[in-house]
Amino acid sequence: MNFNFEGNYRAKRTINLGGVKPNDDKRSLMAKTQSERRAREFERKKLRSAGLIQAFYRGRKEAARNSRYQKASFQNILTSLSALLQEQDPKDAEIVDKIEKAIRNLLVFYRNHKQEDRLMAADFCRLLLRPTQPSRRISVFQLQFMHRDIERVDQCVWQTILLMKKVLFPLLESAERDSDVTLLPVLQLIALHLTPHTYTELEHIESPFTPSVIHTRMLTYDLLSGHLLRALRSFYKYTSTRQPDIWNQASEILICVAEARPPFELGSSIIGKWKPQTRPLFGLFSGSSSTITPKKTSEPELSRQLILEMFTVDILTLPFIFDLITTDAAVKLLRQLSLNDVLEMIIGFYEKSWPRMVNPEQIASLLINITKMGNLQSGAYLDQGLKYYVRVVQYLFAEISPIYFIRKNKSSTELKATDSDSDDSDEEQEDTVMSEVLEPSARLDPMIQARLESLYTTEKINTLVQRCINLSVTENNGSKINQFIGPMATLFTSLMISWPSKKDDLLGTFLYNRWGPEVNKPGSIHLTQLLWQAWSNTECVTMFDGHQSVNDISKKIPALSDPKYADSWSILYLLCEIYTRILFTIGDDEFFDKSLLNNQLRIDQVIQLSGQLKAIAFLLFWKSGSIDMEQYIDLTSIQLGQLGITVVNLLQQIHIRDSRRPFCPKDHWFLNGLDTESFANDTLAEEYSLEDEPRQPGLRQSIPKGKLSIVSPRIGLLNNMPFVIPFEDRVKIFKAFVDNDRKRNSIDDFMGRAPSVTIHRNNVLEDGFTQLYPLGANLKKRIAISFVDEFGLLEAGIDGGGVFKEFLTCLGHEAFDTNYGLFLATPDQLLYPNPSALISNESLAEKLVFYEFLGLIIGKALYEGILLDVAFAEFFLKRCLGKVNYLDDLPSLDPELYKGLIEVKNFQGNVEDLCLDFSLAETADGKSKLSFVDFQLLLISNGCACLTRENCRFS
């Protein structure tokens, strides 16, 4: 409000004589101010940048001018030095002065990326290699250390160290860009520089430094500061020269490094006097006399362990390094390195961590080189360190990338079966885990893969096994035997697990040879027997002796992961693998043969082993929910799950033998202290809870066995080791399972309406198939059967269960009659499916549904507790359970064929004279005919190969 005393309350008009008033707000003014500030800041940056560019340009221009001056001066020095060496009696002091000036100039202007500089460095190396006089044995390089002035000698040592670090070692790292003419003098000078003999020539001269001090100081700084071995690694990796002299000089350098032994005394150096000792304080306290004394930097300390570590990491991880070293040089290098020391150091690496070794190619290369070192001079260096050698190779196999063991003809997706009772891929029986295995990357060197194949052939594996066993059988003490057998078993288990394609060759080698001072000679022993002796000497045997109670066994979980028992588990794993393969290839008569020619364990040993396996397998299944089954046993390649699978496989094979022809004591297979009533109740509760769990649509309704033992240990135990529970108790559990299923599905035999089915007595199978097969799962419910007699009249009566039982009996007699054609009978009148039934005019699917229907009928009989008068062959029942049949199952099918195979297997003459091959000739009706063959089955992948002594057992 505009108030005044004149009585006029109106506001005065604002008159702007400068034009229209700009309508600027606060935000626009702020933006304008910031923009102007940024413009001014940008101008200041432009000025500063221009100054920096000009300063950099002037500096580079001055550096280039100085470099040209230093190069010219260096060239003049070389010319004058060359002329001086041509004189009759040159002065040593003048030569040394020129060498010092030349080194200083070279260190100033040398740039490794310039070829001109590298050529000048090579010329200088040639000059240093020349003798001072034709009559003197001292080279120009040695002459610089012959001063009596201690400061002068110390200065020459440090200049030489800088020459190596700044000039010659970088030149080696870029060796692929240089010619042989450039590389040879550089390598010769480095070799001369590292050779202790170079400085022993100075012993007769009064020098303030001893030759050992000079050599040790330069070697220490070459390795720790100049990274000599890293430069040599680049040289070996990228140089493609074919000149032997160059490789010989490089080998000499490696040998010089390997020869280094303590004490590594550096002596005292006066080079520190040129460093500033005090630094004044500036700023606020500039007037004070206080000074800061710099910290004394300790000189690097060289040790034998450090040399071995650098040599292993930088040199032994190079692929095919020993291909570039002559045999004599390799032997000398190995003698100087000491194979035992290298192996112990690698073991330390593995137990701690691999330094800078993250590349799979480095691990594979180290494995190749260690194996090559072990094979030098027919393995002469292995006798003293075989235990360490076996351990190192095992560690490397466990560490190596699996891409090196993938066969080229394999797909990128591999199946890893974890079921314990089957070798098939039946998805209803087997827990098969699909794991994607990546194809080898583009950087994978196929030559490394081929070299690994060549280093681990059957012959070389035999040699290694022979060495280990020779050292083992010569020891009388059981613990000493395990010192060799334990690491050996760990190695070969790692080899089989990491390299699956080698498993058959390894097992074939172990199975059919006797080992000792002379292979397969009197006094030799089977590896199976030796492994049994070694296993019997372990502490694990007393913990799992087979006679302990269930509660005592359950307390042994820590023993599974205790590192001190790792070798014991490897021995057991290899023993199980070998003996399982033996049982696959021998018949019952051979099994009970006391000569140990085929069955390599005595019956009493088999009984002891089965008791121990029973306890171990029970622990692994019983506690599978509380332990990690994918956990590795210490530093081996064995997972607890793999150990359980191998143990159970062998245990099942021994039990099958005992079932056919008993040899174990009564109640041997039962678990001591197991409350079967409580076990049955808990099993029923687990089964009921599993079936009541909600399932996602589209997923399988049955849990795989491999995971079932984790979810339900008791059901997993029944699936994998049912024989540890008495048969009567298993029958009770099965009936209880059926009762639970009836309750779950509300099946009542007395309530509800039952489907009515009419069956003609003269057509029981077809009518039953037509009317019952479509029911599927509803077949569990009560079925009302009405019979029609041969006159077409409906038989009177109400089906209260007896008529249905009569129907199942009649259907079984008709369907399982061999005249019907669906089944054949063995000589013992045991039934199995007729193979020729599937080869007819009818489609395969139409035939298969008949077999499926019969399976439903058998399941209904079990569900209702009805006994069918039918006996199936053992090999057919094993296939129904998802198991694989082997040689010992053949007699139930074809006794004559079994007898013939056994005779071929044990044939003492030349098996090639029998003119056999791996093929099977059959006729369309499944009967053997010599006059006409309808088709031929090839039994091996590479075609109809002839039977030879080499493949008669292994294939």
PDB file of N, CA and C in Angstrom, residues 10-75:
ATOM      1  N   ARG A  10      -2.950   5.755  -4.804  1.00  0.00           N
ATOM      2  CA  ARG A  10      -2.532   4.989  -5.985  1.00  0.00           C
ATOM      3  C   ARG A  10      -1.005   4.921  -6.083  1.00  0.00           C
ATOM      4  N   ALA A  11      -0.538   3.795  -6.627  1.00  0.00           N
ATOM      5  CA  ALA A  11       0.921   3.634  -6.798  1.00  0.00           C
ATOM      6  C   ALA A  11       1.410   4.445  -7.965  1.00  0.00           C
ATOM      7  N   LYS A  12       2.653   4.924  -7.850  1.00  0.00           N
ATOM      8  CA  LYS A  12       3.221   5.724  -8.917  1.00  0.00           C
ATOM      9  C   LYS A  12       3.630   4.837 -10.090  1.00  0.00           C
ATOM     10  N   ARG A  13       3.469   5.382 -11.246  1.00  0.00           N
ATOM     11  CA  ARG A  13       3.873   4.637 -12.447  1.00  0.00           C
ATOM     12  C   ARG A  13       5.386   4.589 -12.541  1.00  0.00           C
ATOM     13  N   THR A  14       5.888   3.401 -12.949  1.00  0.00           N
ATOM     14  CA  THR A  14       7.315   3.240 -13.132  1.00  0.00           C
ATOM     15  C   THR A  14       7.653   3.549 -14.574  1.00  0.00           C
ATOM     16  N   ILE A  15       8.546   4.492 -14.745  1.00  0.00           N
ATOM     17  CA  ILE A  15       8.909   4.924 -16.094  1.00  0.00           C
ATOM     18  C   ILE A  15      10.321   4.422 -16.390  1.00  0.00           C
ATOM     19  N   ASN A  16      10.479   3.587 -17.467  1.00  0.00           N
ATOM     20  CA  ASN A  16      11.773   3.023 -17.887  1.00  0.00           C
ATOM     21  C   ASN A  16      12.229   3.731 -19.128  1.00  0.00           C
ATOM     22  N   LEU A  17      13.240   4.555 -18.992  1.00  0.00           N
ATOM     23  CA  LEU A  17      13.739   5.316 -20.135  1.00  0.00           C
ATOM     24  C   LEU A  17      14.717   4.522 -20.985  1.00  0.00           C
ATOM     25  N   GLY A  18      15.117   3.312 -20.518  1.00  0.00           N
ATOM     26  CA  GLY A  18      16.102   2.521 -21.267  1.00  0.00           C
ATOM     27  C   GLY A  18      15.491   1.479 -22.175  1.00  0.00           C
ATOM     28  N   GLY A  19      14.245   1.422 -22.352  1.00  0.00           N
ATOM     29  CA  GLY A  19      13.604   0.428 -23.219  1.00  0.00           C
ATOM     30  C   GLY A  19      12.831  -0.602 -22.405  1.00  0.00           C
ATOM     31  N   VAL A  20      12.547  -1.769 -23.024  1.00  0.00           N
ATOM     32  CA  VAL A  20      11.753  -2.817 -22.367  1.00  0.00           C
ATOM     33  C   VAL A  20      12.612  -3.505 -21.305  1.00  0.00           C
ATOM     34  N   LYS A  21      12.072  -3.715 -20.127  1.00  0.00           N
ATOM     35  CA  LYS A  21      12.799  -4.366 -19.037  1.00  0.00           C
ATOM     36  C   LYS A  21      12.889  -5.880 -19.287  1.00  0.00           C
ATOM     37  N   PRO A  22      14.106  -6.426 -19.265  1.00  0.00           N
ATOM     38  CA  PRO A  22      14.213  -7.887 -19.506  1.00  0.00           C
ATOM     39  C   PRO A  22      13.546  -8.661 -18.358  1.00  0.00           C
ATOM     40  N   ASN A  23      12.828  -9.699 -18.732  1.00  0.00           N
ATOM     41  CA  ASN A  23      12.105 -10.508 -17.762  1.00  0.00           C
ATOM     42  C   ASN A  23      12.932 -11.768 -17.409  1.00  0.00           C
ATOM     43  N   ASP A  24      14.088 -11.556 -16.720  1.00  0.00           N
ATOM     44  CA  ASP A  24      14.974 -12.673 -16.337  1.00  0.00           C
ATOM     45  C   ASP A  24      14.660 -13.104 -14.910  1.00  0.00           C
ATOM     46  N   ASP A  25      14.564 -14.488 -14.797  1.00  0.00           N
ATOM     47  CA  ASP A  25      14.374 -15.014 -13.448  1.00  0.00           C
ATOM     48  C   ASP A  25      15.710 -15.461 -12.861  1.00  0.00           C
ATOM     49  N   LYS A  26      15.675 -15.912 -11.618  1.00  0.00           N
ATOM     50  CA  LYS A  26      16.893 -16.289 -10.912  1.00  0.00           C
ATOM     51  C   LYS A  26      17.566 -17.514 -11.531  1.00  0.00           C
ATOM     52  N   ARG A  27      16.783 -18.479 -12.023  1.00  0.00           N
ATOM     53  CA  ARG A  27      17.346 -19.716 -12.577  1.00  0.00           C
ATOM     54  C   ARG A  27      18.139 -19.440 -13.847  1.00  0.00           C
ATOM     55  N   SER A  28      17.595 -18.584 -14.715  1.00  0.00           N
ATOM     56  CA  SER A  28      18.300 -18.299 -15.967  1.00  0.00           C
ATOM     57  C   SER A  28      19.581 -17.529 -15.701  1.00  0.00           C
ATOM     58  N   LEU A  29      19.560 -16.632 -14.697  1.00  0.00           N
ATOM     59  CA  LEU A  29      20.777 -15.909 -14.360  1.00  0.00           C
ATOM     60  C   LEU A  29      21.858 -16.855 -13.829  1.00  0.00           C
ATOM     61  N   MET A  30      21.448 -17.826 -13.022  1.00  0.00           N
ATOM     62  CA  MET A  30      22.404 -18.799 -12.492  1.00  0.00           C
ATOM     63  C   MET A  30      23.023 -19.630 -13.611  1.00  0.00           C
ATOM     64  N   ALA A  31      22.202 -20.057 -14.571  1.00  0.00           N
ATOM     65  CA  ALA A  31      22.702 -20.855 -15.695  1.00  0.00           C
ATOM     66  C   ALA A  31      23.670 -20.050 -16.542  1.00  0.00           C
ATOM     67  N   LYS A  32      23.359 -18.780 -16.739  1.00  0.00           N
ATOM     68  CA  LYS A  32      24.238 -17.929 -17.534  1.00  0.00           C
ATOM     69  C   LYS A  32      25.584 -17.739 -16.844  1.00  0.00           C
ATOM     70  N   THR A  33      25.558 -17.555 -15.544  1.00  0.00           N
ATOM     71  CA  THR A  33      26.801 -17.381 -14.791  1.00  0.00           C
ATOM     72  C   THR A  33      27.657 -18.643 -14.842  1.00  0.00           C
ATOM     73  N   GLN A  34      27.026 -19.798 -14.679  1.00  0.00           N
ATOM     74  CA  GLN A  34      27.775 -21.055 -14.737  1.00  0.00           C
ATOM     75  C   GLN A  34      28.375 -21.290 -16.116  1.00  0.00           C
ATOM     76  N   SER A  35      27.651 -20.940 -17.140  1.00  0.00           N
ATOM     77  CA  SER A  35      28.165 -21.111 -18.500  1.00  0.00           C
ATOM     78  C   SER A  35      29.397 -20.246 -18.726  1.00  0.00           C
ATOM     79  N   GLU A  36      29.346 -19.029 -18.262  1.00  0.00           N
ATOM     80  CA  GLU A  36      30.508 -18.142 -18.423  1.00  0.00           C
ATOM     81  C   GLU A  36      31.710 -18.666 -17.628  1.00  0.00           C
ATOM     82  N   ARG A  37      31.430 -19.222 -16.436  1.00  0.00           N
ATOM     83  CA  ARG A  37      32.526 -19.763 -15.632  1.00  0.00           C
ATOM     84  C   ARG A  37      33.168 -20.970 -16.321  1.00  0.00           C
ATOM     85  N   ARG A  38      32.340 -21.844 -16.894  1.00  0.00           N
ATOM     86  CA  ARG A  38      32.879 -23.007 -17.603  1.00  0.00           C
ATOM     87  C   ARG A  38      33.698 -22.583 -18.808  1.00  0.00           C
ATOM     88  N   ALA A  39      33.278 -21.538 -19.484  1.00  0.00           N
ATOM     89  CA  ALA A  39      34.037 -21.064 -20.642  1.00  0.00           C
ATOM     90  C   ALA A  39      35.410 -20.553 -20.220  1.00  0.00           C
ATOM     91  N   ARG A  40      35.428 -19.807 -19.112  1.00  0.00           N
ATOM     92  CA  ARG A  40      36.724 -19.321 -18.627  1.00  0.00           C
ATOM     93  C   ARG A  40      37.617 -20.472 -18.178  1.00  0.00           C
ATOM     94  N   GLU A  41      37.035 -21.497 -17.506  1.00  0.00           N
ATOM     95  CA  GLU A  41      37.819 -22.653 -17.080  1.00  0.00           C
ATOM     96  C   GLU A  41      38.357 -23.427 -18.278  1.00  0.00           C
ATOM     97  N   PHE A  42      37.558 -23.548 -19.309  1.00  0.00           N
ATOM     98  CA  PHE A  42      37.997 -24.247 -20.518  1.00  0.00           C
ATOM     99  C   PHE A  42      39.174 -23.534 -21.170  1.00  0.00           C
ATOM    100  N   GLU A  43      39.133 -22.192 -21.182  1.00  0.00           N
ATOM    101  CA  GLU A  43      40.244 -21.430 -21.751  1.00  0.00           C
ATOM    102  C   GLU A  43      41.519 -21.632 -20.942  1.00  0.00           C
ATOM    103  N   ARG A  44      41.390 -21.670 -19.612  1.00  0.00           N
ATOM    104  CA  ARG A  44      42.569 -21.903 -18.790  1.00  0.00           C
ATOM    105  C   ARG A  44      43.145 -23.305 -19.042  1.00  0.00           C
ATOM    106  N   LYS A  45      42.266 -24.329 -19.202  1.00  0.00           N
ATOM    107  CA  LYS A  45      42.751 -25.681 -19.501  1.00  0.00           C
ATOM    108  C   LYS A  45      43.452 -25.732 -20.843  1.00  0.00           C
ATOM    109  N   LYS A  46      42.932 -24.995 -21.786  1.00  0.00           N
ATOM    110  CA  LYS A  46      43.578 -24.962 -23.099  1.00  0.00           C
ATOM    111  C   LYS A  46      44.986 -24.390 -22.999  1.00  0.00           C
ATOM    112  N   LEU A  47      45.127 -23.364 -22.207  1.00  0.00           N
ATOM    113  CA  LEU A  47      46.444 -22.758 -22.051  1.00  0.00           C
ATOM    114  C   LEU A  47      47.408 -23.711 -21.339  1.00  0.00           C
ATOM    115  N   ARG A  48      46.892 -24.371 -20.259  1.00  0.00           N
ATOM    116  CA  ARG A  48      47.766 -25.310 -19.549  1.00  0.00           C
ATOM    117  C   ARG A  48      48.137 -26.500 -20.439  1.00  0.00           C
ATOM    118  N   SER A  49      47.174 -27.022 -21.186  1.00  0.00           N
ATOM    119  CA  SER A  49      47.450 -28.157 -22.061  1.00  0.00           C
ATOM    120  C   SER A  49      48.439 -27.783 -23.145  1.00  0.00           C
ATOM    121  N   ALA A  50      48.284 -26.594 -23.666  1.00  0.00           N
ATOM    122  CA  ALA A  50      49.228 -26.143 -24.691  1.00  0.00           C
ATOM    123  C   ALA A  50      50.637 -26.061 -24.119  1.00  0.00           C
ATOM    124  N   GLY A  51      50.739 -25.594 -22.858  1.00  0.00           N
ATOM    125  CA  GLY A  51      52.052 -25.546 -22.233  1.00  0.00           C
ATOM    126  C   GLY A  51      52.641 -26.937 -22.024  1.00  0.00           C
ATOM    127  N   LEU A  52      51.768 -27.903 -21.599  1.00  0.00           N
ATOM    128  CA  LEU A  52      52.246 -29.273 -21.406  1.00  0.00           C
ATOM    129  C   LEU A  52      52.680 -29.900 -22.724  1.00  0.00           C
ATOM    130  N   ILE A  53      51.918 -29.657 -23.768  1.00  0.00           N
ATOM    131  CA  ILE A  53      52.276 -30.222 -25.072  1.00  0.00           C
ATOM    132  C   ILE A  53      53.600 -29.655 -25.558  1.00  0.00           C
ATOM    133  N   GLN A  54      53.743 -28.360 -25.382  1.00  0.00           N
ATOM    134  CA  GLN A  54      54.994 -27.738 -25.823  1.00  0.00           C
ATOM    135  C   GLN A  54      56.177 -28.254 -25.000  1.00  0.00           C
ATOM    136  N   ALA A  55      55.941 -28.409 -23.662  1.00  0.00           N
ATOM    137  CA  ALA A  55      57.025 -28.926 -22.823  1.00  0.00           C
ATOM    138  C   ALA A  55      57.364 -30.368 -23.199  1.00  0.00           C
ATOM    139  N   PHE A  56      56.313 -31.175 -23.458  1.00  0.00           N
ATOM    140  CA  PHE A  56      56.564 -32.554 -23.854  1.00  0.00           C
ATOM    141  C   PHE A  56      57.306 -32.615 -25.186  1.00  0.00           C
ATOM    142  N   TYR A  57      56.890 -31.790 -26.097  1.00  0.00           N
ATOM    143  CA  TYR A  57      57.553 -31.781 -27.404  1.00  0.00           C
ATOM    144  C   TYR A  57      59.012 -31.371 -27.275  1.00  0.00           C
ATOM    145  N   ARG A  58      59.258 -30.307 -26.486  1.00  0.00           N
ATOM    146  CA  ARG A  58      60.637 -29.883 -26.300  1.00  0.00           C
ATOM    147  C   ARG A  58      61.455 -30.964 -25.602  1.00  0.00           C
ATOM    148  N   GLY A  59      60.797 -31.647 -24.580  1.00  0.00           N
ATOM    149  CA  GLY A  59      61.510 -32.718 -23.892  1.00  0.00           C
ATOM    150  C   GLY A  59      61.838 -33.889 -24.815  1.00  0.00           C
ATOM    151  N   ARG A  60      60.838 -34.292 -25.633  1.00  0.00           N
ATOM    152  CA  ARG A  60      61.088 -35.389 -26.548  1.00  0.00           C
ATOM    153  C   ARG A  60      62.133 -35.018 -27.591  1.00  0.00           C
ATOM    154  N   LYS A  61      62.080 -33.781 -28.013  1.00  0.00           N
ATOM    155  CA  LYS A  61      63.060 -33.320 -28.995  1.00  0.00           C
ATOM    156  C   LYS A  61      64.463 -33.324 -28.403  1.00  0.00           C
ATOM    157  N   GLU A  62      64.538 -32.878 -27.142  1.00  0.00           N
ATOM    158  CA  GLU A  62      65.836 -32.874 -26.484  1.00  0.00           C
ATOM    159  C   GLU A  62      66.318 -34.294 -26.206  1.00  0.00           C
ATOM    160  N   ALA A  63      65.358 -35.188 -25.819  1.00  0.00           N
ATOM    161  CA  ALA A  63      65.725 -36.582 -25.563  1.00  0.00           C
ATOM    162  C   ALA A  63      66.211 -37.257 -26.841  1.00  0.00           C
ATOM    163  N   ALA A  64      65.536 -36.982 -27.946  1.00  0.00           N
ATOM    164  CA  ALA A  64      65.972 -37.563 -29.217  1.00  0.00           C
ATOM    165  C   ALA A  64      67.362 -37.068 -29.592  1.00  0.00           C
ATOM    166  N   ARG A  65      67.584 -35.759 -29.370  1.00  0.00           N
ATOM    167  CA  ARG A  65      68.904 -35.213 -29.679  1.00  0.00           C
ATOM    168  C   ARG A  65      69.969 -35.846 -28.792  1.00  0.00           C
ATOM    169  N   ASN A  66      69.614 -36.023 -27.493  1.00  0.00           N
ATOM    170  CA  ASN A  66      70.560 -36.635 -26.575  1.00  0.00           C
ATOM    171  C   ASN A  66      70.796 -38.100 -26.931  1.00  0.00           C
ATOM    172  N   SER A  67      69.701 -38.786 -27.361  1.00  0.00           N
ATOM    173  CA  SER A  67      69.850 -40.185 -27.741  1.00  0.00           C
ATOM    174  C   SER A  67      70.755 -40.339 -28.954  1.00  0.00           C
ATOM    175  N   ARG A  68      70.589 -39.437 -29.911  1.00  0.00           N
ATOM    176  CA  ARG A  68      71.467 -39.496 -31.085  1.00  0.00           C
ATOM    177  C   ARG A  68      72.912 -39.228 -30.689  1.00  0.00           C
ATOM    178  N   TYR A  69      73.065 -38.319 -29.733  1.00  0.00           N
ATOM    179  CA  TYR A  69      74.424 -38.025 -29.289  1.00  0.00           C
ATOM    180  C   TYR A  69      75.029 -39.234 -28.577  1.00  0.00           C
ATOM    181  N   GLN A  70      74.198 -39.875 -27.699  1.00  0.00           N
ATOM    182  CA  GLN A  70      74.697 -41.041 -26.973  1.00  0.00           C
ATOM    183  C   GLN A  70      74.993 -42.206 -27.924  1.00  0.00           C
ATOM    184  N   LYS A  71      74.155 -42.364 -28.939  1.00  0.00           N
ATOM    185  CA  LYS A  71      74.396 -43.435 -29.911  1.00  0.00           C
ATOM    186  C   LYS A  71      75.684 -43.185 -30.679  1.00  0.00           C
ATOM    187  N   ALA A  72      75.863 -41.932 -31.080  1.00  0.00           N
ATOM    188  CA  ALA A  72      77.086 -41.612 -31.812  1.00  0.00           C
ATOM    189  C   ALA A  72      78.309 -41.824 -30.932  1.00  0.00           C
ATOM    190  N   SER A  73      78.180 -41.376 -29.677  1.00  0.00           N
ATOM    191  CA  SER A  73      79.291 -41.573 -28.741  1.00  0.00           C
ATOM    192  C   SER A  73      79.547 -43.060 -28.510  1.00  0.00           C
ATOM    193  N   PHE A  74      78.442 -43.842 -28.366  1.00  0.00           N
ATOM    194  CA  PHE A  74      78.571 -45.288 -28.166  1.00  0.00           C
ATOM    195  C   PHE A  74      79.248 -45.943 -29.376  1.00  0.00           C
ATOM    196  N   GLN A  75      78.853 -45.507 -30.560  1.00  0.00           N
ATOM    197  CA  GLN A  75      79.442 -46.095 -31.757  1.00  0.00           C
ATOM    198  C   GLN A  75      80.930 -45.750 -31.855  1.00  0.00           C
TER     199      GLN A  75
END
